[in-house]
XYZ file of C-alpha atoms in Angstrom:
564
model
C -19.105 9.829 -18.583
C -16.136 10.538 -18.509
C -13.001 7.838 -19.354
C -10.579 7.229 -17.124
C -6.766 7.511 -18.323
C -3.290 7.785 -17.280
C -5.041 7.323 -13.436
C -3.504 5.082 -10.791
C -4.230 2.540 -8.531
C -2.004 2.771 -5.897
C -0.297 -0.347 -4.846
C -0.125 1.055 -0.677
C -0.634 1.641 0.918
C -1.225 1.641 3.797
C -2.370 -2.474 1.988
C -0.533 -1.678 3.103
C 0.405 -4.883 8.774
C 1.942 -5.850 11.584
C 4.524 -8.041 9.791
C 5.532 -6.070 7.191
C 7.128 -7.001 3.951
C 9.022 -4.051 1.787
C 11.384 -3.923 -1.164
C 15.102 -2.773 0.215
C 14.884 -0.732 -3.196
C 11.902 0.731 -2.185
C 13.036 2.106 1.562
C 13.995 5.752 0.233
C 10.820 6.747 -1.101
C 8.747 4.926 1.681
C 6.356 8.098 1.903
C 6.280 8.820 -1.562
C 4.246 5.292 -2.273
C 1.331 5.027 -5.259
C 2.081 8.695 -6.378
C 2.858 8.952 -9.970
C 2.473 12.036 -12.314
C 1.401 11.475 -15.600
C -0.216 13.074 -18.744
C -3.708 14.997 -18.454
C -3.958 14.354 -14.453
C -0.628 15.563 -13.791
C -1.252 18.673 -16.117
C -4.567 19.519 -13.778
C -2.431 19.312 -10.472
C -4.068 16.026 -9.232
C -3.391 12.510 -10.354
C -7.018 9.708 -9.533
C -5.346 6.466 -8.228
C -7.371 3.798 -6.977
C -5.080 3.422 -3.286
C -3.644 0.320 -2.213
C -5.925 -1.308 -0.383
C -6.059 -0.508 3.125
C -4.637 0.345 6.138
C -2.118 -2.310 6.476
C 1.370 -1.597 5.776
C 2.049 1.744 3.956
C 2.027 -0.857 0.800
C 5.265 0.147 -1.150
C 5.455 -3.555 -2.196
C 3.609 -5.244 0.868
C 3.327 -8.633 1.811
C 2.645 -10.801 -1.554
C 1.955 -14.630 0.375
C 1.250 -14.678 4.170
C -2.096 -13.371 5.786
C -0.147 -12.845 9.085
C 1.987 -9.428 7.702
C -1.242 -8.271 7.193
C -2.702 -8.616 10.863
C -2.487 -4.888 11.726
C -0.816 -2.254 9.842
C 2.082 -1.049 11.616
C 2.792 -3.076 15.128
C 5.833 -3.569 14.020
C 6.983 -0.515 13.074
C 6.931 1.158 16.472
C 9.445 2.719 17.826
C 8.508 3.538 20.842
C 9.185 0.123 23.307
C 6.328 0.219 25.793
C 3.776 0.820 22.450
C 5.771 -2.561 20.937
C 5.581 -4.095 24.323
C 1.988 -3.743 24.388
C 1.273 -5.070 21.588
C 3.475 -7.986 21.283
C 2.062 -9.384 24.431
C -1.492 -9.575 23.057
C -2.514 -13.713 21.306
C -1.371 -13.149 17.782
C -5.144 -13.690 16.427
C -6.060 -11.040 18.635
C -7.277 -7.760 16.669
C -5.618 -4.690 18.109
C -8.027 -2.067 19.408
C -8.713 0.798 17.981
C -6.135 2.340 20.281
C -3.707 0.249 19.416
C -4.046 1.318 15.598
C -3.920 5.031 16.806
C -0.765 5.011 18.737
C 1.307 2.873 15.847
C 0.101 5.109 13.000
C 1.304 7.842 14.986
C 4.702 5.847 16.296
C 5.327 5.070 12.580
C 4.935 8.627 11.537
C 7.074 10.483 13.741
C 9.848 7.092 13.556
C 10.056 8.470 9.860
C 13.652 10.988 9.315
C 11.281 12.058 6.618
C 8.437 13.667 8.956
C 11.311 14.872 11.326
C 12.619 17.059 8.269
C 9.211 17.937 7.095
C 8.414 19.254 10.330
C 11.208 21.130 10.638
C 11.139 22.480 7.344
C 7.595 23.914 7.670
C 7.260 27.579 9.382
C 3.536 27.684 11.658
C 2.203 30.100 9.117
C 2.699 27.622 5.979
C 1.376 24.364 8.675
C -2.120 26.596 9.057
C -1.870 28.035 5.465
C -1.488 24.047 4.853
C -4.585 23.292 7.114
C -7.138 25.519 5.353
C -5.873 24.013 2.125
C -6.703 20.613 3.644
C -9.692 21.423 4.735
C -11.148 23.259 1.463
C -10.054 19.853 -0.256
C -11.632 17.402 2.157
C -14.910 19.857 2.164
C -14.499 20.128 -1.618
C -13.966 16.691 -2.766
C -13.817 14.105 -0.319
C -16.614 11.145 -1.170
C -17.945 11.795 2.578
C -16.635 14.225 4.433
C -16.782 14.083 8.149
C -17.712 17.132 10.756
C -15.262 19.467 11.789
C -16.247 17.898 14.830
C -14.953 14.814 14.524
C -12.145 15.652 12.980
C -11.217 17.704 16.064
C -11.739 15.340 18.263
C -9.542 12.933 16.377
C -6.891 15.215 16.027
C -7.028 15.938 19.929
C -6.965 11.913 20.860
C -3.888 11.722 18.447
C -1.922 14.427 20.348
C -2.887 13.099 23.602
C -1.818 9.577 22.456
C 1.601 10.977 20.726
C 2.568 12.350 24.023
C 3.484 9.099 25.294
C 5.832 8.186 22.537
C 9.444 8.115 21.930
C 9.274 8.444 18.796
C 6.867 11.905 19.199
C 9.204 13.116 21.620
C 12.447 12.862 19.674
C 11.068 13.987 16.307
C 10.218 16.973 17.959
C 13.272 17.504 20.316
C 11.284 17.322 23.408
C 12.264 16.510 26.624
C 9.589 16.769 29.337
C 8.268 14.948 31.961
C 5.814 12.172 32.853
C 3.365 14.518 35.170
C 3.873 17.512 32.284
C 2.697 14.934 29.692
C -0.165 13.804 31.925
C -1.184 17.448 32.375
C -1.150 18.104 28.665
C -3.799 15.243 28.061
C -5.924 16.004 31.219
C -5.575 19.866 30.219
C -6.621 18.802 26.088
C -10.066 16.699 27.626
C -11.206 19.613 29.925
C -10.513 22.477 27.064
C -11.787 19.982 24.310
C -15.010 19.177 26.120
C -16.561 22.809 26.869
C -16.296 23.740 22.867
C -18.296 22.522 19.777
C -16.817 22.901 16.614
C -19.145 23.911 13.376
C -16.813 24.753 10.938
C -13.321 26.063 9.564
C -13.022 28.969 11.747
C -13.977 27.165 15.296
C -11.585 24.756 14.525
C -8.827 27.175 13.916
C -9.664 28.396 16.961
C -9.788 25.268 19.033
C -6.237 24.590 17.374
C -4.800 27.599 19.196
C -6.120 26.977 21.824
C -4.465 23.191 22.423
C -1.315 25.047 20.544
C -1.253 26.983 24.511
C -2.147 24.019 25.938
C 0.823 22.657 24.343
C 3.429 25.484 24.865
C 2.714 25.543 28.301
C 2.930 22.177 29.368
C 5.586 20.473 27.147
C 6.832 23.299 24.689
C 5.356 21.544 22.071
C 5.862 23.695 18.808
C 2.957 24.591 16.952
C 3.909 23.563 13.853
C 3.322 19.931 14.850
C 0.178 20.537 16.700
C -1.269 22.289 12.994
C -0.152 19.406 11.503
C -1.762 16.785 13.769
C -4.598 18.853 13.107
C -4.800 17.975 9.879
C -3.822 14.136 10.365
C -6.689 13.751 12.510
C -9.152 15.319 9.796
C -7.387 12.969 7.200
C -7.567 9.644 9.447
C -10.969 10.848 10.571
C -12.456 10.337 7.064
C -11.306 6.992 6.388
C -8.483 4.557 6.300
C -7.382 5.067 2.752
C -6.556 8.961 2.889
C -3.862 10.503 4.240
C -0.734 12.897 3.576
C 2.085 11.999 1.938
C 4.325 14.127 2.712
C 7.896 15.059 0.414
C 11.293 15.452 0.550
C 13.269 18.182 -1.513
C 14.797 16.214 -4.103
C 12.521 13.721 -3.716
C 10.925 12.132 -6.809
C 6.962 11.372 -6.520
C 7.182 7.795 -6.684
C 9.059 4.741 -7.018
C 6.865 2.304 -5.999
C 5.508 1.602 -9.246
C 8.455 2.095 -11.127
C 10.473 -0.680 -12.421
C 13.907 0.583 -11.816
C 15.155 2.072 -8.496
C 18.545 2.310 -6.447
C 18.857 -0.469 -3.492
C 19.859 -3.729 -2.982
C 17.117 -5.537 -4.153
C 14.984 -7.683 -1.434
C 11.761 -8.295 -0.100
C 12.038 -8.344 3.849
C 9.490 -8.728 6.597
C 9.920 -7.794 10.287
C 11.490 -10.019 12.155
C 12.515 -10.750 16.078
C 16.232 -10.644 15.676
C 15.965 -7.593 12.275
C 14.731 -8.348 9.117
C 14.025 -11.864 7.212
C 14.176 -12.173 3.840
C 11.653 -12.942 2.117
C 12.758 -13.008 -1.345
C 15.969 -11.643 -3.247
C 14.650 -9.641 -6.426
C 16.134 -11.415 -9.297
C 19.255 -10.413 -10.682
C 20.079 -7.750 -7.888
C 22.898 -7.241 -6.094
C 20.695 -8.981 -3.122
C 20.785 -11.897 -5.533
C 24.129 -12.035 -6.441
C 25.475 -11.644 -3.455
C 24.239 -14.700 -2.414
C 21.176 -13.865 -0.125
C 18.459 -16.576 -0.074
C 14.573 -16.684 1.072
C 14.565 -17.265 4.666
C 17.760 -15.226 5.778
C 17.622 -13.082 8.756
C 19.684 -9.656 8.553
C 20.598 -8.812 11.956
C 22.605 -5.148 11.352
C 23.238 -3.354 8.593
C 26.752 -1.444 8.790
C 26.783 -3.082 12.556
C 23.607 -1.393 13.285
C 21.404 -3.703 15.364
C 18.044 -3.970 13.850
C 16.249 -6.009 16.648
C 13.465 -4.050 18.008
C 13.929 -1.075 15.641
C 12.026 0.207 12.960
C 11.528 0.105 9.367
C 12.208 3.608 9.374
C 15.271 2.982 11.425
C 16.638 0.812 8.341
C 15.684 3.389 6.095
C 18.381 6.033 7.147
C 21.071 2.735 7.350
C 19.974 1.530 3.706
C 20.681 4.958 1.862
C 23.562 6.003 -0.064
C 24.190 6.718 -3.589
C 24.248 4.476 -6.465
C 27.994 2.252 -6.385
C 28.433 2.718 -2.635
C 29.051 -0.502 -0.576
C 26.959 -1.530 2.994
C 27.989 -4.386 4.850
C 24.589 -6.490 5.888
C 25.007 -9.246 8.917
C 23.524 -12.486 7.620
C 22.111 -15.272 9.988
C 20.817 -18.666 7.701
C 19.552 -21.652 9.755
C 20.135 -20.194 12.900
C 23.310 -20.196 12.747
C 25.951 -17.268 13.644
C 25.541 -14.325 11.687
C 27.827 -13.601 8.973
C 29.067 -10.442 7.137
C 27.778 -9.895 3.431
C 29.142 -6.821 1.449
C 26.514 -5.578 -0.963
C 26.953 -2.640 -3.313
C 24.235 -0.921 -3.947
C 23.075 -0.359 -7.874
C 20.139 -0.036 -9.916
C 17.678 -2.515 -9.224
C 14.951 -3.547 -11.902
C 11.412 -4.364 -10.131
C 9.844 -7.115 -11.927
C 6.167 -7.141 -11.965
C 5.998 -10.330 -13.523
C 7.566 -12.752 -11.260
C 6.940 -15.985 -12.406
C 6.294 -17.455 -15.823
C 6.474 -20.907 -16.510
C 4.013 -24.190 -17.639
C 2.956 -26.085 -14.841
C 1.360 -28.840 -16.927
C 3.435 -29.083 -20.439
C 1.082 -32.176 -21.488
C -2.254 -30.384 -21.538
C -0.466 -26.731 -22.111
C -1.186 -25.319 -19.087
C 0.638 -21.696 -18.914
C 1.419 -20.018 -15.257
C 1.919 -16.391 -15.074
C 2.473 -14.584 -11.663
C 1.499 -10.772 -12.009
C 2.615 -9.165 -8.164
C 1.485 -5.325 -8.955
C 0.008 -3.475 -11.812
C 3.410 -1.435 -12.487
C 4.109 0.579 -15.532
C 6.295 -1.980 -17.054
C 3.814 -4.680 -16.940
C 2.159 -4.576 -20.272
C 5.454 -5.210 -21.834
C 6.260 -7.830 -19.155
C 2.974 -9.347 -20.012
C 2.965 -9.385 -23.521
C 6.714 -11.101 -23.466
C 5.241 -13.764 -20.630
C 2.374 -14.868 -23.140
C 4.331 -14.881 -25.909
C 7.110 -16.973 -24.027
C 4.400 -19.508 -23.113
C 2.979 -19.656 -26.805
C 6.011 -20.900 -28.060
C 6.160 -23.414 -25.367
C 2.612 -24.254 -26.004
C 0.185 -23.038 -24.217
C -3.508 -23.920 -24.407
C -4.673 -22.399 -21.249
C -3.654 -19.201 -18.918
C -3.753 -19.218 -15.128
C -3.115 -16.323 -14.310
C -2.037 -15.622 -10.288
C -2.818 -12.366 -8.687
C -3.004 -13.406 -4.985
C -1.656 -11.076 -2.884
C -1.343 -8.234 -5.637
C -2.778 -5.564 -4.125
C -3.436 -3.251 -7.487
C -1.337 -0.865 -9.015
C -1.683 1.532 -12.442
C -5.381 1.830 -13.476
C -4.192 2.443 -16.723
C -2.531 -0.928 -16.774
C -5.256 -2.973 -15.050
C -7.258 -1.366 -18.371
C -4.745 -2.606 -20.885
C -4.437 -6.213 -19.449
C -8.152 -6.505 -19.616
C -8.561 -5.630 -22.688
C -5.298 -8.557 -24.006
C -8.397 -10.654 -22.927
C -11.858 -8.877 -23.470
C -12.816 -8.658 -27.074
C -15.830 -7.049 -25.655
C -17.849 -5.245 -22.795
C -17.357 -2.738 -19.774
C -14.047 -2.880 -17.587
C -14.680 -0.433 -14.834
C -16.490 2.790 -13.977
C -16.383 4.996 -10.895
C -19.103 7.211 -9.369
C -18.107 10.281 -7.329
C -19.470 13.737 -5.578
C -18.409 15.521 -8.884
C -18.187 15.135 -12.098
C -14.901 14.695 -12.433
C -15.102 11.717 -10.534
C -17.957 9.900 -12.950
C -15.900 7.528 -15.386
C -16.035 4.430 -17.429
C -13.882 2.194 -19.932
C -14.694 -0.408 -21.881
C -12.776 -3.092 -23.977
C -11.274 -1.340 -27.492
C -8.104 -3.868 -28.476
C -8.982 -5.112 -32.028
C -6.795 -8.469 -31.298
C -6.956 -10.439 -28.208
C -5.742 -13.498 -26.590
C -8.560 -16.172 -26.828
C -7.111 -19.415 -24.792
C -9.555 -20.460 -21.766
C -8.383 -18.710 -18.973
C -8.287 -19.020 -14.615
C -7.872 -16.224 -12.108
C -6.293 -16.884 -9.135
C -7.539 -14.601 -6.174
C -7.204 -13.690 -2.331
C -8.167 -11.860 0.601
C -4.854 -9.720 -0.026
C -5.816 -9.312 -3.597
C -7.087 -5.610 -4.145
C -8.346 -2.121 -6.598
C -6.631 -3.626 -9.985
C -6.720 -6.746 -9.157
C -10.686 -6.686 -8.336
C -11.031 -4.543 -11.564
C -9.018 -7.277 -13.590
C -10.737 -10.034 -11.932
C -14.420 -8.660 -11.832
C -14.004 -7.693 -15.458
C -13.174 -11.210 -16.378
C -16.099 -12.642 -14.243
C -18.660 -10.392 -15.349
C -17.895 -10.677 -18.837
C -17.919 -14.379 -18.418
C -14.530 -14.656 -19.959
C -12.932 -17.141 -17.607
C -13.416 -18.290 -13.565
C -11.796 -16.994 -10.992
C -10.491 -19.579 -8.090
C -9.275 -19.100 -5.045
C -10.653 -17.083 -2.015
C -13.113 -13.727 -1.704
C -10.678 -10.726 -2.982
C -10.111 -7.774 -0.276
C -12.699 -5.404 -1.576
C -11.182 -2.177 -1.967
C -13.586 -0.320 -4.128
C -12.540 3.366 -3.491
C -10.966 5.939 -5.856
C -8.434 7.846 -4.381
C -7.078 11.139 -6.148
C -3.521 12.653 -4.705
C -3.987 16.970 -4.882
C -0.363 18.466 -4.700
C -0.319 21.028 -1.928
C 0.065 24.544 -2.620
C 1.389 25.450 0.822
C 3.784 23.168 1.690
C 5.826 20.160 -0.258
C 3.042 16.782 0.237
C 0.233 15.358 -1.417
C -3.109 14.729 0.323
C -4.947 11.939 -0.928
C -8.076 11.672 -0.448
C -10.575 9.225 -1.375
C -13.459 10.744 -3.765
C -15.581 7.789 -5.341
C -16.230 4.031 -6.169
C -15.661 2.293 -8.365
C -18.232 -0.574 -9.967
C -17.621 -4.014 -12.190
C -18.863 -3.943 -15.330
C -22.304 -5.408 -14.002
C -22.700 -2.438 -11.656
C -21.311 -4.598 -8.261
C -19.887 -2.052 -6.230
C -16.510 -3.642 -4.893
C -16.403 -1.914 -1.732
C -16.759 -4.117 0.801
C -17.766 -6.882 -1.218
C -14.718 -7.854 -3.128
C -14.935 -10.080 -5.930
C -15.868 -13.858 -4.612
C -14.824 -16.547 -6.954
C -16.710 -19.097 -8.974
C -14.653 -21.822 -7.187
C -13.890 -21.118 -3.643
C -10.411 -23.006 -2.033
C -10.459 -22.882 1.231
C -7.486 -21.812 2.714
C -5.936 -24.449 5.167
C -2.422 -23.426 4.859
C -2.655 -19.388 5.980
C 0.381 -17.798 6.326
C 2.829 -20.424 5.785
C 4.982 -20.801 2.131
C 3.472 -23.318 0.167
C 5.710 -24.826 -2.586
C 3.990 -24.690 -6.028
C 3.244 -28.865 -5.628
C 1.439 -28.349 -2.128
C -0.575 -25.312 -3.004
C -4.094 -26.241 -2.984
C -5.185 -22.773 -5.699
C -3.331 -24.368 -8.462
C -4.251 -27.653 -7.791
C -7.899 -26.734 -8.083
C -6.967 -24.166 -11.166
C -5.346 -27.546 -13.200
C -8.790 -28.912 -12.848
C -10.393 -26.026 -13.855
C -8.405 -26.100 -16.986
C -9.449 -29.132 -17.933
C -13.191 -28.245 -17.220
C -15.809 -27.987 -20.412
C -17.108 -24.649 -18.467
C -14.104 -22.841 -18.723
C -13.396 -24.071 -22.762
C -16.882 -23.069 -23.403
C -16.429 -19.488 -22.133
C -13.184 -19.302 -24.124
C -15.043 -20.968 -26.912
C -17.807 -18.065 -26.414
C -15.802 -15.188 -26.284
C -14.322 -15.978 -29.907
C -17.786 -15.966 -31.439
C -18.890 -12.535 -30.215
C -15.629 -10.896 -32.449
């Protein structure tokens, strides 16, 4: 087998909603999310990430507390209005159909300045070159590739879905009619439905065929219909692989890195712009005064109501030192101006470290992504709290939706003296890996695991490790269960990286966490969803306090220091 190292578990994606919460810092690389070269994978031309997990909200740093930004992954990121319309007149606990999905994946792509450019920026002859690249890879190494049927067809219902959008229309500089959109769908069913599609070649074929279908009717450029071609394929295998596509200039992540140019605040969608959720701590968000429950209405008196993420985006850039001028609403009251200049920004992983019960030595350490700077972040947290005296860890990774695999490894093994961590089971090979506790020295006080439904890939490694090694409980709710690997291939033909999802990965016992998640030894029910709970309400670290004080838990602590 082989072990896994300097791999990554993508905090993303797509993890992901319909209320969705992203770090200001984080806006400029908004495509580039979970991708992060390193060592022997980066050498090879791929780099194995376990992906954030799901479709929800193109997970840059995704919603951390409320089960409602997670309700569907991008509702609120459409820019077309009759799409949003749609939508927002549905019951909020309604799930969106599988329409609904369709058309604001596709509204959130082409709302992005950075698929606009890529578009533009790829000739048709490097968009098919691109496509039989795609398709080699998916055939190649995808866990379970689908027909070239079906990913036809999918590609065919996107463009006859993108026709109707805004969005669609103005990334591609389009301007045609109601009737000539309705006679490029009706034209796309009747050409569709008299071919089958076997392989590479009839799909090329049927491709040129709906690129006439497009040329005629709306002057749709080919380029675009190649490369919904190969976002069908993608979206047709499942929800965690897609193409990321990049920017000249652009570095290949910075969602995982810990320092990054912005403002520094986490934001959700909002009716009237953007409310904050959180200001990162000591940012220029911070310091300039911004405070958890704001509401930014325009930024450089841009409106933000009823716009897009991606419509921020192109208002939040500008180089390091330059000023932006936010509009600020706080308790409903009228909006006023806040000047911000923009600087380097340090990401915490960590965000929270502090004893919650000084008497008995309980510690409290809240971990929000498995980021590069974490083991360093961790190790100064535990040490922090060892001086204070702790006697017991609880140790919060609700809503953390994963991260590095190379870190989930390392903050394992601070607590495993012993036994398996993780191991993943592919097509190939390549894909077969395992790793197992090696750290000589380890921390040995009793500790709790605090879990959700948003919690996901490192987090379930972290947290299934732990169980299944029966070094602490875990508390809280069933985890998301992510379970997929996910490997990002750099293109060859144009500037991107298709990630695709090519095995799964198992707990130390053999549980495969697909589906299945990690369900804790003492289930909370969750009474409160989607609201902010204050630390003295919050039901998880009530129960967790108990738990610390439970003979179970010191006598799996106790345990693990006999078998070193």
């Amino acid at each position: 087998m082989k072990t896994l190292t300097q791999q990554q578990i993508s905090a993303d994606n797509q993890f992901r909603a319909n209320m969705v919460r992203i770090t200001f810092a984080f806006l400029l690389t908004l495509f580039g999310t979970g991708l992060l070269f390193s060592g022997d994978a980066h050498r090879e031309g791929m780099t194995t990430i376990f992906s954030d997990a799901s479709e929800h909200d193109f997970r840059t740093t995704a919603d951390r507390q409320s089960n409602d930004r997670y309700r569907d992954n991008f509702s609120h990121n459409l820019s077309d209005d009759r799409s949003r319309e749609r939508i927002r007149t549905r019951a909020p606990d309604d799930t969106p159909s599988e329409e609904d999905k369709i058309r604001g994946k596709i509204a959130y792509r082409y709302s992005s300045p950075v698929t606009a450019r890529f578009l533009r920026a790829t000739s048709p002859q490097k968009a098919l070159a691109f496509y039989r690249e795609s398709m080699n890879l998916i055939d190649a190494r995808h866990l379970k590739p689908t027909s070239y049927q079906a990913r036809v067809n999918r590609a065919v219902q996107n463009l006859q879905i993108a026709v109707e959008l805004s969005s669609f229309r103005q990334a591609n500089r389009l301007n045609y009619s109601q009737s000539s959109a309705r006679r490029f769908q009706a034209d796309l069913g009747r050409f569709l439905k008299s071919r089958s599609v076997r392989n590479m070649n009839d799909a090329i074929t049927i491709m040129y065929g709906v690129a006439n279908i497009g040329t005629r009717t709306i002057r749709l450029p080919s380029t675009t219909v190649a490369m919904e071609f190969v976002y069908g394929a993608v979206e047709s295998l499942d929800k965690y692989s897609s193409f990321i596509p990049s920017e000249p200039a652009s570095r290949p992540s910075a969602s995982l890195d810990s320092n990054i140019v912005g403002i520094g605040v986490e934001i959700k969608t909002h009716e009237e712009g953007l409310l904050v959720i959180k200001p990162i701590r000591n940012s220029p968000a911070e310091k300039a005064g911004l405070k958890s429950g704001d509401v930014i209405t325009s930024i450089n008196n841009r409106e933000l109501a009823g716009n897009s993420l991606n419509y921020a985006v192109d208002l939040i850039k500008g180089p390091i030192g330059s000023m932006l001028t936010l509009s600020v609403s706080r308790n409903n009251r009228q909006p006023v101006n806040v000047r911000i200049r923009r600087a380097r920004v340090r990401v915490y992983s960590v965000s929270d470290v502090k004893m919650i019960d000084s008497r008995r030595g309980v510690g409290y350490i809240k971990l929000d992504k498995f980021a590069e700077s974490s083991d360093a972040e961790m190790d100064e947290a535990l040490w922090k709290l060892y001086r204070e005296g702790m006697q017991s860890l609880v140790f919060d990774l609700r809503g953390n939706p994963g991260g590095l695999l190379t870190t989930a490894i390392s903050l394992s093994n601070k607590f495993l003296p012993q036994g398996g961590i993780v191991s993943t089971r592919g097509r190939n090979n390549n894909d077969n890996s395992s790793e197992n506790a090696t750290y000589a020295k380890t921390w040995k006080i009793p500790l709790v695991v605090l879990v959700d439904g948003n919690s996901a890939s490192a987090s379930e490694i972290f947290a299934a490790a732990i169980q299944d090694n029966e070094r602490g409980l875990i508390v809280g709710r069933k985890s998301y269960g992510k379970g997929t690997v996910q490997t990002h291939f750099p293109m060859q033909s144009v500037a991107g990286n298709l990630k695709l999802t090519t095995a799964l990965f198992y707990s130390p016992n053999g549980r495969k966490m697909a589906g299945a998640g990690v369900t804790p030894d003492v289930l909370v029910r969750d009474v409160r969803k989607g609201e902010f709970v204050p630390m003295k309400d919050d039901r998880d670290i009530e129960m967790a306090l108990r738990v610390t004080n439970s003979n179970e838990l010191q006598e799996l602590a106790s345990r693990s220091s006999r078998t070193r």
